[in-house]
PDB file of C-alpha atoms and ligand atoms in Angstrom:
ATOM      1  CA  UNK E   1      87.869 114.166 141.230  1.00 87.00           C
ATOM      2  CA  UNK E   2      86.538 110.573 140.800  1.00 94.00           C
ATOM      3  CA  UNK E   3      82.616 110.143 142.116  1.00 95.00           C
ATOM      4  CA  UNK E   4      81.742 107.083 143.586  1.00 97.00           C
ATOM      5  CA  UNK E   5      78.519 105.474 142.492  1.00 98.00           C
ATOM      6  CA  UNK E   6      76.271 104.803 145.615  1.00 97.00           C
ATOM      7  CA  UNK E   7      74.299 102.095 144.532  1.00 97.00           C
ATOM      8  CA  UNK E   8      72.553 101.224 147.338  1.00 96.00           C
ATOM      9  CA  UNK E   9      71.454 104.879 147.859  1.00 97.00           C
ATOM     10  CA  UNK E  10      70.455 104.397 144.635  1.00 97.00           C
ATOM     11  CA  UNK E  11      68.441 101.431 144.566  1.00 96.00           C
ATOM     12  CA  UNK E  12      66.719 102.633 147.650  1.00 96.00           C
ATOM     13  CA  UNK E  13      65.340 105.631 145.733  1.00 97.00           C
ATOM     14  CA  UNK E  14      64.688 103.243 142.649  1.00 97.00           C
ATOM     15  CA  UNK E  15      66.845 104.878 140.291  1.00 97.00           C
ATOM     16  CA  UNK E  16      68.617 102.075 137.851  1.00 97.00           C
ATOM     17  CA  UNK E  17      70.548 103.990 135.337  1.00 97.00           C
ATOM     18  CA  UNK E  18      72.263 107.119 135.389  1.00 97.00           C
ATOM     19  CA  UNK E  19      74.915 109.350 133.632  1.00 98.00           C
ATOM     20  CA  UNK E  20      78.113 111.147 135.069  1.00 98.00           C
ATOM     21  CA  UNK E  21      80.570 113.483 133.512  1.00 98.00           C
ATOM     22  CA  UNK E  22      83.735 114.630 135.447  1.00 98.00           C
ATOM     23  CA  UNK E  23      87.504 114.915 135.085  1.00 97.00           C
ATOM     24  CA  UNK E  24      90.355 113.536 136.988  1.00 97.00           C
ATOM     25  CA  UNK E  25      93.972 114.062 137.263  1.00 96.00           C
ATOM     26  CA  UNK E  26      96.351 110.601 135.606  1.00 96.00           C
ATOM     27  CA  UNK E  27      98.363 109.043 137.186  1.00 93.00           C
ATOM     28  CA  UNK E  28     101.907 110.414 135.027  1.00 88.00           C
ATOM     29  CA  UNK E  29     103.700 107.074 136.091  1.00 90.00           C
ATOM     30  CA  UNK E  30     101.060 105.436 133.568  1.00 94.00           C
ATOM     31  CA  UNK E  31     102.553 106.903 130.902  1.00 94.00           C
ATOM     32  CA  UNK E  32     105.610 105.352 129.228  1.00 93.00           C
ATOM     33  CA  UNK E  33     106.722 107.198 126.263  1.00 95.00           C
ATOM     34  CA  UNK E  34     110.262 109.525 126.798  1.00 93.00           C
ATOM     35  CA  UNK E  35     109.809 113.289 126.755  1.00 95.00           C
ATOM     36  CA  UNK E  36     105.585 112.787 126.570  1.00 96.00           C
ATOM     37  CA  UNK E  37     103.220 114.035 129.509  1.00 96.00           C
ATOM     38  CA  UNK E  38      99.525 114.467 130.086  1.00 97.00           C
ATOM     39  CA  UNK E  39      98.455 117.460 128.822  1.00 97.00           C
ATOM     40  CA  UNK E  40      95.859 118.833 131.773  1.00 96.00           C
ATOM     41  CA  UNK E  41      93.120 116.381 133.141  1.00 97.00           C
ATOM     42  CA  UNK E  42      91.713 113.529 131.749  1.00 98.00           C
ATOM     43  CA  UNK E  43      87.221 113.441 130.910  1.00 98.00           C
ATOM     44  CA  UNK E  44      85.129 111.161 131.109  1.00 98.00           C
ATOM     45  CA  UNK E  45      81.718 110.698 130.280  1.00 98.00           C
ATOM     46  CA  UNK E  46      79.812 107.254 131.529  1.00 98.00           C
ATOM     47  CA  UNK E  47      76.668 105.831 131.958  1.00 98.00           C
ATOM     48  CA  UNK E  48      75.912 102.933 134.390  1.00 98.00           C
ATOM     49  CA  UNK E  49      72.920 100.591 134.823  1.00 98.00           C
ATOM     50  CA  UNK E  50      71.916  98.775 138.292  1.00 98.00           C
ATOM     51  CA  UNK E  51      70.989  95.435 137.815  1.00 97.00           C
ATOM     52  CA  UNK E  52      67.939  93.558 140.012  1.00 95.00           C
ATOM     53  CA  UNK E  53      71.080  91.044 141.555  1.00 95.00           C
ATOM     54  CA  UNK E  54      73.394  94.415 142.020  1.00 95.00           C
ATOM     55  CA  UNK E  55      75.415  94.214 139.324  1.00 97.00           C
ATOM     56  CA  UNK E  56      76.078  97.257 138.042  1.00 98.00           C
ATOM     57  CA  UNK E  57      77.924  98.313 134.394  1.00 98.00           C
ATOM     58  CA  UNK E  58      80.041 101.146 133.856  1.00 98.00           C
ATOM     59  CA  UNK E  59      80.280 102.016 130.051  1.00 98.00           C
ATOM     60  CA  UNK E  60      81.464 105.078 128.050  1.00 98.00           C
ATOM     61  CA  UNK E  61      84.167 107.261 126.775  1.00 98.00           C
ATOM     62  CA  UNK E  62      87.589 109.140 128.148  1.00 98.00           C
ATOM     63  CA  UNK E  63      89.464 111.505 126.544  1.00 98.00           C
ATOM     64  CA  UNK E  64      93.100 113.387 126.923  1.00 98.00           C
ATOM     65  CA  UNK E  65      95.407 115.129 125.089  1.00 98.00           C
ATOM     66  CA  UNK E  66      99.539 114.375 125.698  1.00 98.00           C
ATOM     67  CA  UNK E  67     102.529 116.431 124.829  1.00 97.00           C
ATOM     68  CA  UNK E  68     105.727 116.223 124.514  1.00 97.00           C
ATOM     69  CA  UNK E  69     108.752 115.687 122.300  1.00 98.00           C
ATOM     70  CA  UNK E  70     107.829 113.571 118.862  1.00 97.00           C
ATOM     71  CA  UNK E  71     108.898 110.195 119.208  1.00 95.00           C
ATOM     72  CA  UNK E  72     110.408 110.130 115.636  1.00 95.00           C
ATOM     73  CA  UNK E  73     111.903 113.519 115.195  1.00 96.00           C
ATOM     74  CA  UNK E  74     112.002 114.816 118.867  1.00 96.00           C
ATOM     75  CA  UNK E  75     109.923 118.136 117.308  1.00 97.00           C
ATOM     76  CA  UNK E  76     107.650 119.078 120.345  1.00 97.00           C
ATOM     77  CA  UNK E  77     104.112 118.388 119.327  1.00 97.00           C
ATOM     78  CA  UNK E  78     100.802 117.359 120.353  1.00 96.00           C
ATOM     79  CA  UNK E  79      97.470 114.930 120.341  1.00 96.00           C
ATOM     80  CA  UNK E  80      94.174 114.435 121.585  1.00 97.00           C
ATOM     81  CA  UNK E  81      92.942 111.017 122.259  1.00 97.00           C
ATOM     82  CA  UNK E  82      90.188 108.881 123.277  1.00 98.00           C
ATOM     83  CA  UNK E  83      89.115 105.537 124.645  1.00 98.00           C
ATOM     84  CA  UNK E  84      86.715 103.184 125.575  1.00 98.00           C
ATOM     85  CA  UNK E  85      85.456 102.374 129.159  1.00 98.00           C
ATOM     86  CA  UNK E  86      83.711  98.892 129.992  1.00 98.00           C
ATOM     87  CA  UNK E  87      83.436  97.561 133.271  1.00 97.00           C
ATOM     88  CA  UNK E  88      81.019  94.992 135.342  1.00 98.00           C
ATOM     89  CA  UNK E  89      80.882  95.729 138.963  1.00 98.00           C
ATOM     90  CA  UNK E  90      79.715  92.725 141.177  1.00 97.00           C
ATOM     91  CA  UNK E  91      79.060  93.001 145.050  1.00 96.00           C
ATOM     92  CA  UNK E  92      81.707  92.105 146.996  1.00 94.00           C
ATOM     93  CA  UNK E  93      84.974  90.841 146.074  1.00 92.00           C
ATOM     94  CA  UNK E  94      86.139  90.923 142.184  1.00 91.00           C
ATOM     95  CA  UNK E  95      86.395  87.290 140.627  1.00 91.00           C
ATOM     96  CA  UNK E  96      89.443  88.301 138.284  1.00 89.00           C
ATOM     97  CA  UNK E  97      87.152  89.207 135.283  1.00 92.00           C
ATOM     98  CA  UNK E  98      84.616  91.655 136.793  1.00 96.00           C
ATOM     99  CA  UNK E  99      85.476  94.527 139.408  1.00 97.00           C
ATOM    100  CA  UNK E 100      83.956  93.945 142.711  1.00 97.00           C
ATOM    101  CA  UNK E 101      82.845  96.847 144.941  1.00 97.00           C
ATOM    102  CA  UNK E 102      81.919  97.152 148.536  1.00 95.00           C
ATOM    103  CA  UNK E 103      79.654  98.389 151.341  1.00 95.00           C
ATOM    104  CA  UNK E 104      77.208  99.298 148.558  1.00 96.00           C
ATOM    105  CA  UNK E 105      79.477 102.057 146.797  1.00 97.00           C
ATOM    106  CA  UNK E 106      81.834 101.844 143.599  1.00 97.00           C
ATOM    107  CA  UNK E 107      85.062 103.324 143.275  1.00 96.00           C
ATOM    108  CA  UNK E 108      85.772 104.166 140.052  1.00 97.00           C
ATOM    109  CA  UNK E 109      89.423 104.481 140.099  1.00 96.00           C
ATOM    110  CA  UNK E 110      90.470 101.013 139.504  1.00 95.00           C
ATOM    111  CA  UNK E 111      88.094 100.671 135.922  1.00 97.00           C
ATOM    112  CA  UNK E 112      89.474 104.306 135.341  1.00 97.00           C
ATOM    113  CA  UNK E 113      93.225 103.477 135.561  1.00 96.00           C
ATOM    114  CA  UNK E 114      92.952 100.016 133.415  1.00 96.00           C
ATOM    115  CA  UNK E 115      90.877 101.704 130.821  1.00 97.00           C
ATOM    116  CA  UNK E 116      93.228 104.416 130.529  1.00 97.00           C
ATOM    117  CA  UNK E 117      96.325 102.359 129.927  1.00 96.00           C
ATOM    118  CA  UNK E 118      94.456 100.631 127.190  1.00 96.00           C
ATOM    119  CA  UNK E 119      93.595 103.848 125.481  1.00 97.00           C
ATOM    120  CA  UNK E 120      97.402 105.373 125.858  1.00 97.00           C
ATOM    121  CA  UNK E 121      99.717 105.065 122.328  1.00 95.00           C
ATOM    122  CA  UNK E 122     103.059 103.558 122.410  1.00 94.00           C
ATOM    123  CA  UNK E 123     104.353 106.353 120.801  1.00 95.00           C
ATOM    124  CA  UNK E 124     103.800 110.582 120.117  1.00 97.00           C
ATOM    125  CA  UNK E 125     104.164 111.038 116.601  1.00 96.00           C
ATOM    126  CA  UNK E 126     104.166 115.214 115.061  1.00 96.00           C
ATOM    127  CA  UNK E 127     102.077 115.865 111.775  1.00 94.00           C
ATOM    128  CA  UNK E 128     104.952 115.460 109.397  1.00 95.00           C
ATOM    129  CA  UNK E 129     105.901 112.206 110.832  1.00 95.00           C
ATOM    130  CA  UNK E 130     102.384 110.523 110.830  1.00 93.00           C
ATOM    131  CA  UNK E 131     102.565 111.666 107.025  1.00 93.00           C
ATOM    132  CA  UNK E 132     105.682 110.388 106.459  1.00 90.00           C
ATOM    133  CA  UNK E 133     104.892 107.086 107.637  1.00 87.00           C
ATOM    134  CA  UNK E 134     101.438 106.873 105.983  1.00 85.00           C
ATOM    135  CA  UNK E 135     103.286 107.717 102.681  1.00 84.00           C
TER     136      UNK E 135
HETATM  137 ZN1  LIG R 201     108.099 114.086 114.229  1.00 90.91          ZN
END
């Protein structure tokens, strides 16, 4: 489940930064790689800080794991990976670089989904195989 961050709930109670840990289920269609699925939920672990004009940034870490068959040797195998979330929330509408949010809460989703296909491999590669092409 993704929380929203109520800012102005939170700016009426003067509270500027915060912390939030939950997991969600990904979207599978996000995933491109033949034979290779999400393996469970996805975590993630952020912090955010309010600004004085209501700006608000979103930074911190996912990780996941994926399965699936070995895009090399089709051996079924496994790996856990992270990435990096980094987001700037403005009120109202988004100007193409930042997100925008509206009626005082963010939705996470959007920041969650883009940061998520940056973090995701091309490829699923077994043990042997990331050896063999290390060698
Ligand atoms: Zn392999």
């Amino acid at each position: 489940m993704i929380p929203e961050i109520d800012v102005r709930t939170l700016t009426a109670k003067k509270i500027s930064e915060g912390a939030l840990a939950f997991s969600f289920a990904p979207e599978a269609d996000l995933l491109e790689i033949p034979f290779v699925r999400f393996e469970g939920d996805v975590k993630a672990e952020l912090t955010y800080r309010i600004f004085e004009d209501d700006s608000v940034e979103v930074a911190g870490k996912l990780s996941f794991a994926l399965c699936g068959a070995c895009s090399r040797c089709l051996k079924e195998t496994r790996a856990d990976l992270a990435g990096d979330v980094s987001g700037f929330f403005l009120p109202g509408e988004s100007d193409g670089e930042n997100y925008g949010y509206r009626f005082g809460k963010i939705d996470l989703t959007e920041l969650l989904r883009d940061s998520l296909m940056f973090a995701l491999p091309s490829r699923l590669l077994c043990d042997a195989c990331t050896q063999w092409e290390n060698e």
